[in-house]
């Protein structure tokens, strides 16, 4: 599964030949997404796929996935509307954000959505009130639990989820307020390289199932979250390896009474489907000293779509036309007048010594978490453009 | 100069009464900007003000400043067009970004801009070629030098500028290529709390002036950059104190042959003119333990305009309706499904214990570097709205 596909290469060649030259562009290859979807479906055949819309909400991406049978994990009412517009029915959409305004919950219910994430009792109460207000029936909630995220390249903070012991109270509270206490969710951390990371969270989940069953509340679902990686500089395990490890952990903790499961891939579904073409704007040094580091400035940076280079977390694979040649360590920075707009400095990025102003570079594996992160107009620069092919 | 003005308070009260409730909003009071401009003009009477458009490019802000006689420091061709549209003539606009595409330099020249920042010889060469291509005359360049930024809350990296010794070569190169070697610039770091920070950079500047004069090249201008702070949680020195310190440093290093000077305030011009009204979406804890920290989630976060909370650099002053009451330490987070969207956690933020879901909070000093930083559509959320009054 090469990050750079023939189709993207041909598209960029034709685009350049046509004289389109201004600004960086993300090119997304739908064939790669189709292939990724099939791999998830094969690796976890009994698991429903809820694509994390926030990873890349391009209408053509959503339409393709809706047509393939995917469900959708959404973060806002706007994302719910996008999934509906792409052809998904409301029963295939979850409102997966644990932080929701009550009026947005009501809007989601009015749009037909019936599956909601929570991680505390007050959020449950919002949903119960919105249910009463809208007259919606059969409203399901799942409670997110904390997970330590070890092994992830973009490890999660404690922002989402509660301690497993509290999840029991949260779900019991939901049951008492007339909601269906439907299941448990967790997230092992984005770009998770350890296929065993799901094991301890599944142990906690099964404990919550048992504790609630003793109180007469029978959960049905485990939401295995996202975390499936895409290939950046380092190789990552194949989706099949994740499927096997998750299935083993499920069997270990739930025996032969396996719960319904869902996954929420975002990066794993679209990350390797996209390539950003960017231009070298400047190559310079700060002094004439022999050992002075070289600065390479691109026309895209931290505020133009590469926000995940924050703290140098994600290291993208960058291709140039000089890749066979000798490489030197470079600081890689963006085009804005913001001194924080430096992507790789603590660990310099090795680039060909012959890289020049005006050269094109290809930043691979950028199909996820790029376009929507880009600043609306910082320094007067437009947000990252996308072309879906 | 209270960050919360009567006009903003009245506006927000009327807006709430009118039932406008969705999403956070930045309200900018033009009277405060008018007052700030007058303070800069008074504090540095012989210095031209080049407002840093990137801080807040709202058309009404630019028009006000153009009318008051301000010049404009721009970061892109789009910002040049905005300044022109606001009524500034091209001779009052500098292209202050040291990282420019050659075709953008040509566009700027065609629009009449004649003043450009550089920090290396290849950038000078781009300008010389664009000058030849467009036939522009009297093109001036100033070279940015590195500055250590000590004392700044948003300290600058080494991204912009070169060592002073190299600046001599860069400016001599410009002179040789038919450009006017016009001056030197530096930036002491954003939100600079030390009024003496300009001294060492002015020492370097005067040395560059002397060295070039010995080669028959006579610089005319020192660009003192920005760095003038706005009040967040801590008090900051008044603009007058900066004016005095800068004037003393200029006299010390340039004697009675003072160069032409310009300043580029951004934050100092508009920061305290803006207040963001946001809504508390959720208040929760991760477990029922007595000492468990409280999490407060707002409908604005790091990706919705408060990007400068990155690494907890800028600590905004937040007002609530419960400010007289007992405060407890809180983690303050944004509304997105991104676990990095946490604003204050390492150093918790103290907020009233009675703060509740649905309460409005006022985030003060947010007139600069907020709206344009906001993500175009992350999580389906719209960029931060602005109202200028």
XYZ file of C-alpha atoms in Angstrom:
778
model
C 0.000 0.000 0.000
C 2.258 2.746 -1.261
C 1.301 6.172 0.119
C 2.012 7.691 -3.304
C -0.384 6.194 -5.824
C -0.180 6.226 -9.622
C -3.421 8.191 -9.745
C -2.088 10.933 -7.474
C 1.195 11.078 -9.402
C -0.641 11.429 -12.726
C -3.001 14.032 -11.320
C -0.167 16.196 -10.015
C 1.775 15.890 -13.272
C -1.253 17.021 -15.296
C -1.988 19.832 -12.843
C 1.541 21.140 -13.116
C 1.436 20.861 -16.893
C -1.761 22.940 -16.849
C 0.134 25.681 -15.045
C -1.784 25.534 -11.751
C 0.911 26.520 -9.339
C -0.277 28.555 -6.407
C -0.461 27.272 -2.887
C -0.267 23.816 -1.405
C -2.898 21.194 -2.214
C -3.998 17.915 -0.657
C -4.844 15.218 -3.191
C -6.960 12.336 -1.880
C -7.249 9.040 -3.759
C -10.647 7.383 -3.192
C -9.295 4.011 -4.329
C -7.052 3.891 -1.269
C -9.995 4.616 1.039
C -12.055 1.891 -0.648
C -9.186 -0.493 -0.065
C -8.799 0.579 3.586
C -12.510 0.079 4.229
C -12.310 -3.453 2.811
C -9.333 -4.213 5.037
C -11.147 -3.093 8.176
C -14.214 -5.088 7.196
C -12.080 -8.184 6.602
C -9.960 -7.784 9.732
C -12.961 -7.300 12.038
C -15.848 -8.962 10.218
C -18.335 -8.743 13.106
C -17.534 -5.128 13.921
C -19.373 -2.143 12.504
C -17.181 0.649 11.165
C -18.032 4.211 12.291
C -15.748 6.452 10.242
C -14.508 9.430 12.324
C -15.766 12.269 10.120
C -13.418 14.825 11.720
C -10.410 13.066 10.142
C -11.513 14.242 6.697
C -15.079 15.388 6.009
C -14.732 15.898 2.250
C -18.177 15.194 0.723
C -16.777 12.702 -1.802
C -15.009 10.780 0.960
C -18.215 10.596 3.005
C -20.298 9.568 -0.039
C -17.890 6.798 -0.918
C -17.946 5.439 2.626
C -21.726 5.765 2.920
C -22.037 3.755 -0.280
C -19.707 1.074 1.065
C -21.932 0.673 4.112
C -19.906 2.592 6.661
C -21.457 4.226 9.700
C -20.255 7.637 10.936
C -18.838 8.934 14.211
C -19.566 12.670 14.373
C -18.336 15.466 16.627
C -20.967 18.154 15.994
C -24.365 18.826 14.452
C -22.573 20.121 11.359
C -20.858 16.745 10.940
C -24.184 14.938 11.421
C -25.630 17.013 8.575
C -22.608 16.200 6.390
C -23.027 12.465 6.987
C -26.756 12.689 6.188
C -26.006 14.699 3.051
C -23.579 11.982 1.985
C -26.361 9.413 2.079
C -26.024 7.857 5.532
C -29.254 7.234 7.400
C -29.510 8.610 10.949
C -29.353 5.121 12.485
C -25.809 4.852 11.101
C -24.624 7.992 12.865
C -23.319 8.386 16.411
C -22.760 11.703 18.192
C -19.393 10.678 19.596
C -18.326 13.918 21.273
C -18.652 13.745 25.067
C -18.884 17.575 25.192
C -22.208 18.682 23.723
C -24.489 21.636 24.211
C -27.952 20.509 25.248
C -29.503 22.320 22.290
C -27.153 20.451 19.947
C -28.253 17.131 21.464
C -31.856 18.164 20.771
C -30.944 19.038 17.178
C -29.250 15.657 16.748
C -32.340 13.880 18.105
C -34.525 15.850 15.708
C -32.265 14.701 12.873
C -32.878 11.100 13.967
C -29.587 10.330 15.728
C -30.058 7.944 18.653
C -26.551 7.011 19.787
C -24.583 9.349 22.071
C -21.258 9.302 23.920
C -21.093 10.451 27.543
C -18.474 10.433 30.278
C -20.288 11.977 33.252
C -23.712 12.174 34.856
C -24.474 15.779 33.882
C -24.038 14.898 30.207
C -26.524 12.034 30.697
C -28.959 14.520 32.211
C -28.653 16.812 29.198
C -29.547 13.899 26.921
C -32.487 12.871 29.098
C -33.846 16.434 29.049
C -33.351 16.751 25.289
C -35.134 13.408 24.836
C -38.085 14.663 26.864
C -38.103 17.939 24.940
C -38.067 16.305 21.520
C -40.120 13.204 22.343
C -37.417 10.966 20.882
C -37.582 7.237 21.713
C -34.925 4.544 22.094
C -32.026 6.823 22.889
C -28.812 4.949 23.566
C -25.744 6.117 25.415
C -22.315 4.623 25.805
C -19.853 5.779 28.429
C -16.260 6.510 27.570
C -13.629 5.317 29.999
C -10.095 6.561 30.445
C -7.273 4.635 28.862
C -3.577 5.308 29.384
C -2.683 5.601 25.704
C 0.783 4.059 26.083
C 2.272 3.254 22.685
C 0.465 6.031 20.828
C 2.313 8.701 18.832
C -0.408 11.262 19.477
C -1.224 10.118 22.993
C -4.502 11.274 24.392
C -4.798 13.430 27.445
C -7.352 12.711 30.159
C -9.747 15.036 28.365
C -12.297 12.360 27.460
C -13.594 9.533 29.586
C -13.935 8.775 33.282
C -12.557 6.146 35.603
C -14.205 2.729 35.019
C -15.764 2.765 38.491
C -17.495 6.032 37.685
C -18.709 4.693 34.331
C -20.858 2.240 36.244
C -22.625 5.107 38.034
C -22.946 7.090 34.813
C -24.580 4.202 32.953
C -26.839 3.338 35.872
C -27.889 6.992 35.969
C -28.724 6.839 32.248
C -30.813 3.699 32.811
C -32.682 5.376 35.673
C -33.442 8.421 33.490
C -35.030 6.323 30.752
C -32.101 6.090 28.370
C -30.716 2.793 27.140
C -27.382 2.126 28.856
C -25.899 0.681 25.722
C -22.205 0.170 26.189
C -18.692 1.310 26.880
C -16.141 3.103 24.737
C -12.489 3.931 24.990
C -9.689 5.205 22.793
C -6.220 3.700 22.951
C -4.530 6.837 21.559
C -4.147 8.008 18.007
C -1.536 6.358 15.795
C -1.304 3.441 18.223
C 1.611 1.166 17.328
C 0.944 -1.532 19.912
C -1.624 -4.091 18.794
C -1.997 -5.222 22.415
C -3.154 -1.794 23.569
C -6.820 -2.809 23.488
C -6.381 -5.600 26.066
C -6.473 -3.664 29.330
C -9.330 -1.427 28.212
C -11.329 -4.531 27.254
C -10.623 -5.977 30.712
C -12.129 -2.820 32.264
C -15.051 -2.941 29.841
C -15.921 -6.509 30.717
C -15.771 -5.637 34.416
C -18.268 -2.791 33.832
C -20.549 -5.197 31.906
C -20.506 -7.644 34.833
C -21.042 -5.032 37.539
C -24.017 -3.546 35.734
C -25.487 -6.978 34.961
C -25.564 -7.588 38.707
C -27.712 -4.474 38.961
C -30.005 -5.752 36.225
C -28.612 -3.529 33.490
C -27.373 -5.387 30.452
C -24.937 -3.529 28.228
C -24.658 -4.671 24.619
C -21.839 -2.820 22.922
C -18.144 -2.067 23.166
C -16.881 0.820 21.087
C -13.243 0.019 20.385
C -12.533 3.567 19.244
C -9.861 4.537 16.794
C -6.118 4.561 17.067
C -5.403 2.446 13.985
C -2.267 3.979 12.554
C -1.302 5.103 9.113
C 2.232 4.829 7.815
C 4.380 7.924 8.304
C 8.146 7.519 8.506
C 8.058 4.269 10.447
C 6.334 1.056 9.371
C 3.203 0.145 11.291
C 1.487 -3.200 11.851
C -1.118 -4.210 9.258
C -4.811 -3.874 10.020
C -5.110 -7.660 10.174
C -2.717 -7.807 13.116
C -4.938 -5.364 15.004
C -8.010 -7.428 14.152
C -6.430 -10.607 15.502
C -5.184 -8.988 18.699
C -8.549 -7.341 19.368
C -10.439 -10.571 18.721
C -8.157 -12.454 21.117
C -8.618 -9.779 23.811
C -12.395 -9.807 23.334
C -12.535 -13.592 23.702
C -10.260 -13.492 26.738
C -12.401 -10.961 28.601
C -15.919 -11.729 27.342
C -15.627 -15.528 26.739
C -18.273 -16.744 24.319
C -20.692 -13.918 25.109
C -19.069 -11.414 22.797
C -20.650 -7.969 22.798
C -21.588 -6.079 19.676
C -18.515 -4.057 18.686
C -17.841 -0.923 16.710
C -14.643 0.810 15.661
C -14.050 4.453 14.788
C -11.113 4.639 12.394
C -10.231 8.087 11.083
C -6.511 8.258 10.417
C -6.446 4.526 9.606
C -9.161 5.026 6.984
C -7.953 8.137 5.154
C -4.418 8.997 6.334
C -2.542 7.107 3.631
C -5.023 8.179 0.930
C -3.697 11.728 0.811
C -0.566 13.502 -0.359
C 0.109 17.222 0.022
C 2.122 18.931 -2.687
C 3.976 21.919 -1.305
C 6.603 24.309 -2.629
C 9.958 25.251 -1.139
C 9.762 29.019 -0.562
C 13.169 29.581 0.973
C 16.346 27.700 1.916
C 18.704 29.701 4.111
C 21.117 29.801 7.003
C 21.386 32.129 9.967
C 25.130 32.706 9.632
C 27.973 31.694 7.343
C 29.445 29.253 9.873
C 30.308 25.870 8.350
C 28.172 23.910 10.785
C 25.227 26.287 10.644
C 21.971 24.392 10.282
C 19.965 24.835 7.096
C 16.417 26.209 7.321
C 13.891 25.028 4.747
C 10.626 26.981 4.549
C 7.608 25.444 2.804
C 4.373 27.104 1.711
C 2.526 24.978 4.284
C 3.127 24.789 8.005
C 1.585 24.290 11.396
C -1.233 26.752 10.735
C -1.876 25.698 7.141
C -2.879 22.101 7.807
C 0.097 20.437 9.490
C -1.110 21.124 13.045
C -0.188 17.598 14.062
C 3.483 18.480 13.815
C 2.813 20.272 17.140
C 5.511 19.164 19.583
C 6.924 17.282 16.564
C 4.422 14.487 17.310
C 3.732 13.278 13.801
C 6.692 13.002 11.446
C 5.466 12.905 7.884
C 7.404 11.252 5.102
C 8.533 13.939 2.656
C 9.579 13.135 -0.915
C 11.551 15.431 -3.156
C 12.875 15.243 -6.697
C 16.396 14.811 -5.305
C 15.801 11.832 -3.075
C 18.767 9.774 -4.234
C 21.220 12.483 -3.185
C 23.131 13.243 -0.009
C 20.905 14.473 2.809
C 21.627 17.093 5.460
C 19.773 17.928 8.649
C 17.319 20.790 8.210
C 14.932 22.762 10.341
C 11.599 22.615 8.548
C 9.294 25.627 8.924
C 6.072 27.054 7.535
C 5.458 30.285 5.600
C 3.770 32.463 8.213
C 5.171 35.346 10.231
C 4.641 33.268 13.368
C 7.795 32.075 15.013
C 5.933 29.055 16.425
C 5.291 27.910 12.857
C 8.280 25.570 12.864
C 7.521 21.915 12.238
C 10.722 20.009 12.923
C 13.590 21.535 14.849
C 14.351 19.547 18.021
C 14.798 16.503 15.814
C 15.950 17.949 12.501
C 14.540 16.585 9.275
C 17.019 15.137 6.738
C 16.542 16.554 3.259
C 18.666 16.483 0.079
C 21.458 19.030 0.018
C 20.409 20.026 -3.506
C 16.843 20.968 -2.514
C 16.173 24.442 -3.901
C 13.722 27.302 -3.794
C 10.790 26.525 -6.090
C 11.144 22.740 -5.793
C 8.007 20.747 -5.117
C 7.907 18.388 -2.162
C 5.336 15.700 -1.485
C 4.198 15.243 2.098
C 2.795 11.744 2.315
C 0.188 10.255 4.590
C -1.647 13.570 4.948
C -5.189 12.457 4.184
C -6.278 12.763 7.827
C -6.330 15.711 10.215
C -4.929 18.295 7.839
C -7.481 20.339 5.860
C -9.958 20.981 8.659
C -7.219 21.919 11.103
C -5.940 24.658 8.842
C -6.379 28.241 9.962
C -9.143 30.138 8.243
C -6.937 33.060 7.149
C -3.834 33.377 9.296
C -1.387 35.816 7.639
C -4.005 36.199 4.927
C -3.227 32.705 3.663
C -6.194 30.597 2.512
C -6.968 27.236 4.154
C -5.477 24.121 2.578
C -7.231 23.165 -0.660
C -8.296 19.566 -1.332
C -8.835 17.693 -4.552
C -10.488 14.278 -4.306
C -9.775 11.954 -7.215
C -7.645 50.953 30.280
C -10.080 48.238 31.389
C -10.111 45.281 28.990
C -13.908 45.118 29.374
C -15.418 48.327 28.061
C -18.911 49.711 28.635
C -19.570 49.442 24.913
C -18.712 45.743 24.813
C -20.758 45.075 27.953
C -23.784 46.847 26.451
C -23.402 45.098 23.139
C -23.281 41.641 24.731
C -26.277 42.410 26.948
C -28.345 43.505 23.945
C -27.213 40.519 21.929
C -28.234 38.114 24.650
C -31.568 39.893 25.039
C -32.111 39.445 21.303
C -31.687 35.697 21.750
C -28.495 35.301 19.723
C -26.881 32.426 21.523
C -24.939 30.082 19.339
C -21.212 29.814 19.322
C -18.491 31.995 20.750
C -17.982 35.531 19.457
C -15.164 38.066 19.584
C -16.339 41.646 20.134
C -13.826 44.352 19.205
C -14.206 47.928 20.442
C -12.773 50.439 17.956
C -12.566 53.130 20.642
C -9.879 51.128 22.420
C -7.855 50.794 19.218
C -8.143 54.522 18.567
C -6.853 55.120 22.085
C -3.989 52.636 21.644
C -2.919 54.267 18.386
C -2.822 57.671 20.109
C -0.692 56.223 22.911
C 1.857 54.808 20.487
C 1.967 58.069 18.566
C 2.525 60.003 21.793
C 5.087 57.599 23.252
C 7.207 57.491 20.097
C 6.431 60.750 18.300
C 9.147 60.420 15.643
C 8.399 56.795 14.867
C 6.036 55.616 12.150
C 3.519 52.957 13.199
C 3.177 49.932 10.908
C 0.238 47.946 12.303
C 0.852 44.175 12.039
C -2.210 43.200 9.999
C -1.941 39.528 10.970
C -2.912 40.379 14.555
C -6.436 41.213 13.438
C -7.260 41.985 9.797
C -10.941 42.908 10.286
C -11.794 45.490 7.596
C -13.196 47.973 10.108
C -10.037 47.760 12.193
C -7.869 48.402 9.135
C -10.060 51.290 7.957
C -9.929 52.952 11.349
C -6.143 52.695 11.472
C -5.725 53.836 7.861
C -7.814 56.886 8.703
C -5.687 57.617 11.763
C -2.575 57.653 9.588
C -1.174 54.218 10.407
C 1.050 52.303 8.031
C 0.729 48.519 7.649
C 3.082 45.579 8.095
C 1.785 42.730 5.926
C 2.614 39.041 5.716
C 1.170 38.134 2.319
C -0.261 39.559 -0.893
C -3.739 38.984 0.550
C -2.899 41.234 3.482
C -1.482 43.890 1.126
C -4.803 43.891 -0.735
C -6.695 44.202 2.566
C -4.606 47.208 3.615
C -5.147 48.850 0.214
C -8.878 48.139 0.409
C -8.932 49.819 3.816
C -7.601 53.023 2.273
C -3.865 52.796 2.856
C -1.669 53.890 -0.033
C 1.032 51.458 -1.173
C 3.814 53.660 0.201
C 2.402 53.006 3.673
C 2.671 49.226 3.322
C 5.642 46.975 4.002
C 5.885 43.316 3.026
C 7.333 42.232 6.363
C 7.479 38.472 5.869
C 11.036 37.247 5.247
C 9.627 34.131 3.500
C 8.095 35.131 0.182
C 7.494 33.427 -3.125
C 9.166 35.348 -5.933
C 5.848 35.668 -7.788
C 4.293 37.191 -4.648
C 7.090 39.755 -4.494
C 6.318 40.644 -8.125
C 2.616 40.963 -7.262
C 3.471 43.241 -4.334
C 5.655 45.411 -6.572
C 2.817 45.627 -9.100
C 0.536 46.789 -6.304
C 3.037 49.555 -5.546
C 4.709 48.166 -2.410
C 8.378 49.190 -2.207
C 9.524 48.079 1.258
C 10.522 44.460 1.893
C 11.970 42.397 4.748
C 14.801 39.952 4.082
C 17.123 37.830 6.186
C 19.346 36.123 3.615
C 20.992 36.707 0.248
C 18.699 34.434 -1.789
C 15.671 36.441 -0.652
C 17.448 39.615 -1.822
C 18.008 37.938 -5.189
C 14.309 37.121 -5.531
C 13.473 40.792 -4.951
C 16.100 41.960 -7.452
C 14.720 39.582 -10.105
C 11.108 40.615 -9.389
C 12.185 44.273 -9.619
C 13.749 43.624 -13.026
C 10.680 41.705 -14.167
C 8.209 44.392 -13.127
C 10.364 47.430 -13.850
C 9.744 48.788 -10.354
C 12.005 51.606 -9.101
C 13.242 52.598 -5.640
C 12.832 49.217 -4.000
C 13.964 49.197 -0.385
C 14.953 46.270 1.764
C 15.652 45.958 5.447
C 17.415 42.977 6.955
C 16.064 41.270 10.030
C 18.578 40.232 12.651
C 18.234 37.592 15.358
C 17.364 38.691 18.837
C 17.315 36.435 21.886
C 13.765 37.297 22.982
C 14.495 37.037 26.714
C 11.604 38.429 28.742
C 8.908 37.621 26.177
C 5.893 35.426 27.003
C 5.644 34.180 23.432
C 9.379 34.054 22.780
C 10.424 33.867 19.189
C 12.334 30.977 17.740
C 15.279 31.512 15.432
C 12.881 31.281 12.503
C 13.325 34.882 11.341
C 16.497 36.894 11.059
C 20.180 36.204 10.678
C 23.275 36.895 12.743
C 24.248 40.603 12.653
C 27.513 39.826 10.836
C 25.585 38.149 8.059
C 23.145 41.064 7.838
C 26.050 43.210 6.640
C 26.635 40.851 3.711
C 22.935 40.613 2.952
C 22.524 44.390 2.812
C 25.693 44.858 0.797
C 24.401 42.225 -1.633
C 21.132 44.169 -1.935
C 23.048 47.372 -2.656
C 25.124 45.617 -5.313
C 21.961 44.267 -7.010
C 20.417 47.715 -7.330
C 18.130 47.678 -4.344
C 18.242 50.323 -1.647
C 19.835 48.860 1.490
C 17.429 50.686 3.739
C 17.788 49.431 7.261
C 17.708 46.800 9.943
C 14.836 45.155 11.779
C 14.484 42.891 14.770
C 11.767 41.584 17.032
C 12.275 41.371 20.780
C 9.627 38.674 21.224
C 5.876 38.937 21.465
C 4.320 40.134 24.732
C 7.698 41.486 25.835
C 7.580 42.551 29.495
C 11.090 44.022 29.695
C 11.295 47.617 28.470
C 15.081 47.255 28.199
C 14.835 44.422 25.675
C 15.416 46.778 22.750
C 18.853 47.874 23.967
C 21.080 45.032 22.801
C 19.333 44.786 19.418
C 19.881 48.524 18.924
C 23.561 48.059 19.790
C 23.815 45.450 16.997
C 21.857 47.692 14.640
C 24.171 50.638 15.172
C 27.177 48.399 14.581
C 25.674 47.288 11.246
C 25.048 50.950 10.306
C 28.718 51.790 11.018
C 30.163 48.773 9.229
C 28.128 49.471 6.102
C 28.917 53.196 6.213
C 32.588 52.226 6.004
C 31.739 50.443 2.757
C 29.903 53.492 1.457
C 26.418 52.188 2.129
C 24.300 54.434 4.310
C 21.341 52.805 6.030
C 18.485 55.044 7.098
C 15.977 53.060 9.102
C 15.648 50.854 12.148
C 12.483 48.783 12.386
C 11.914 48.260 16.092
C 9.397 45.489 15.449
C 6.558 44.579 17.757
C 6.546 42.947 21.144
C 4.529 45.619 22.932
C 2.371 43.664 25.333
C -1.299 43.700 26.114
C -2.618 43.033 29.587
C -3.581 39.412 30.259
C -3.493 38.149 33.826
C -0.415 40.114 34.831
C 0.016 43.871 34.645
C 2.370 45.158 31.966
C 4.361 48.383 31.661
C 2.580 51.271 29.966
C 3.395 52.181 26.359
C 5.100 55.372 27.559
C 7.667 53.362 29.512
C 8.566 51.502 26.319
C 8.836 54.772 24.431
C 11.233 56.231 26.985
C 13.407 53.129 27.153
C 13.601 52.861 23.380
C 14.456 56.534 22.975
C 17.247 56.226 25.577
C 18.649 53.153 23.827
C 18.491 54.861 20.438
C 20.369 57.897 21.755
C 22.928 55.723 23.482
C 23.778 53.739 20.349
C 23.184 56.295 17.581
C 24.145 59.535 19.393
C 22.632 62.564 17.718
C 22.377 60.887 14.306
C 19.136 59.088 15.044
C 17.866 56.877 12.248
C 14.311 56.921 10.957
C 12.379 54.398 13.067
C 9.249 52.341 12.650
C 7.373 50.023 15.008
C 5.064 47.130 14.198
C 2.587 46.738 17.035
C -0.053 44.047 16.615
C -0.999 42.666 20.004
C -0.245 46.038 21.622
C -2.637 47.766 19.207
C -5.655 45.437 19.270
C -5.183 42.849 22.040
C -7.023 44.708 24.766
C -9.726 45.901 22.357
C -11.365 42.481 22.167
C -13.372 40.208 24.454
C -14.574 36.729 23.549
C -17.865 35.579 24.977
C -17.955 31.819 25.352
C -20.321 29.314 26.944
C -19.575 26.602 29.479
C -20.539 23.338 27.749
C -19.614 20.887 30.479
C -18.208 20.790 34.009
C -17.200 17.322 35.158
C -14.763 15.132 37.037
C -13.037 11.942 36.052
C -13.838 10.067 39.274
C -15.726 10.687 42.499
C -12.530 11.084 44.541
C -12.640 14.128 46.829
C -9.468 15.638 45.417
C -10.331 14.937 41.792
C -9.682 17.958 39.602
C -12.622 19.657 37.932
C -12.708 19.863 34.133
C -14.383 22.867 32.542
C -15.126 22.643 28.815
C -15.882 25.815 26.856
C -17.312 26.185 23.358
C -13.982 27.662 22.250
C -10.548 26.091 22.481
C -7.154 25.794 20.930
C -8.544 25.161 17.438
C -11.338 27.707 17.639
C -9.215 30.819 18.101
C -7.232 30.333 21.297
C -4.180 28.840 19.560
C -1.880 30.966 21.691
C -2.745 28.851 24.728
C -0.382 26.341 23.057
C 2.090 25.204 25.708
C 0.009 27.376 28.058
C 2.004 30.410 26.796
C -0.664 33.057 27.009
C -2.927 33.024 30.060
C -6.048 35.023 29.334
C -8.063 36.698 32.053
C -11.458 35.000 32.264
C -14.457 36.651 33.919
C -17.588 34.853 35.030
C -20.839 35.877 36.680
C -19.640 34.269 39.920
C -16.356 36.063 40.332
C -16.784 37.041 43.982
C -17.105 33.409 45.009
C -14.668 30.752 46.121
C -12.413 29.517 43.322
C -11.115 26.014 42.679
C -8.391 24.823 40.324
C -9.786 23.620 36.996
C -8.461 22.105 33.819
C -9.793 24.278 31.017
C -10.490 22.567 27.688
C -12.096 23.229 24.324
C -15.122 21.589 22.692
C -13.492 19.436 20.031
C -12.914 15.695 19.946
C -9.191 16.384 19.972
C -7.432 15.456 23.156
C -4.804 18.137 22.493
C -7.543 20.739 22.722
C -6.799 21.458 26.384
C -5.838 25.034 27.200
C -4.674 25.055 30.808
C -3.776 21.851 32.610
C -0.147 21.924 33.772
C -0.918 25.137 35.621
C -4.612 24.804 36.446
C -6.902 27.768 36.046
C -8.808 28.967 39.129
C -12.529 29.377 38.474
C -15.550 29.840 40.766
C -16.848 26.635 42.318
C -20.394 27.648 41.336
C -19.596 27.914 37.602
C -22.224 25.859 35.750
C -23.086 24.444 32.355
C -24.666 27.158 30.240
C -22.905 30.034 32.021
C -21.263 32.678 29.862
C -17.605 33.490 30.422
C -15.715 36.482 29.082
C -12.181 35.900 27.850
C -10.462 39.262 27.931
C -7.588 40.641 25.898
C -8.476 38.495 22.883
C -8.485 41.141 20.155
C -5.192 39.903 18.683
C -4.187 36.535 17.241
C -7.499 34.768 17.731
C -9.938 34.892 14.792
C -7.479 34.248 11.997
C -5.818 31.400 13.877
C -9.071 29.527 14.183
C -9.454 26.298 12.252
C -11.585 26.518 9.132
C -13.912 23.663 10.108
C -12.326 21.286 12.582
C -14.995 18.965 14.035
C -17.441 20.769 11.762
C -17.243 23.839 13.973
C -17.223 27.237 12.230
C -14.326 29.673 12.703
C -14.610 32.268 15.448
C -17.058 35.049 14.562
C -16.134 38.710 15.071
C -18.285 41.750 15.646
C -16.566 45.125 15.480
C -18.345 47.903 17.359
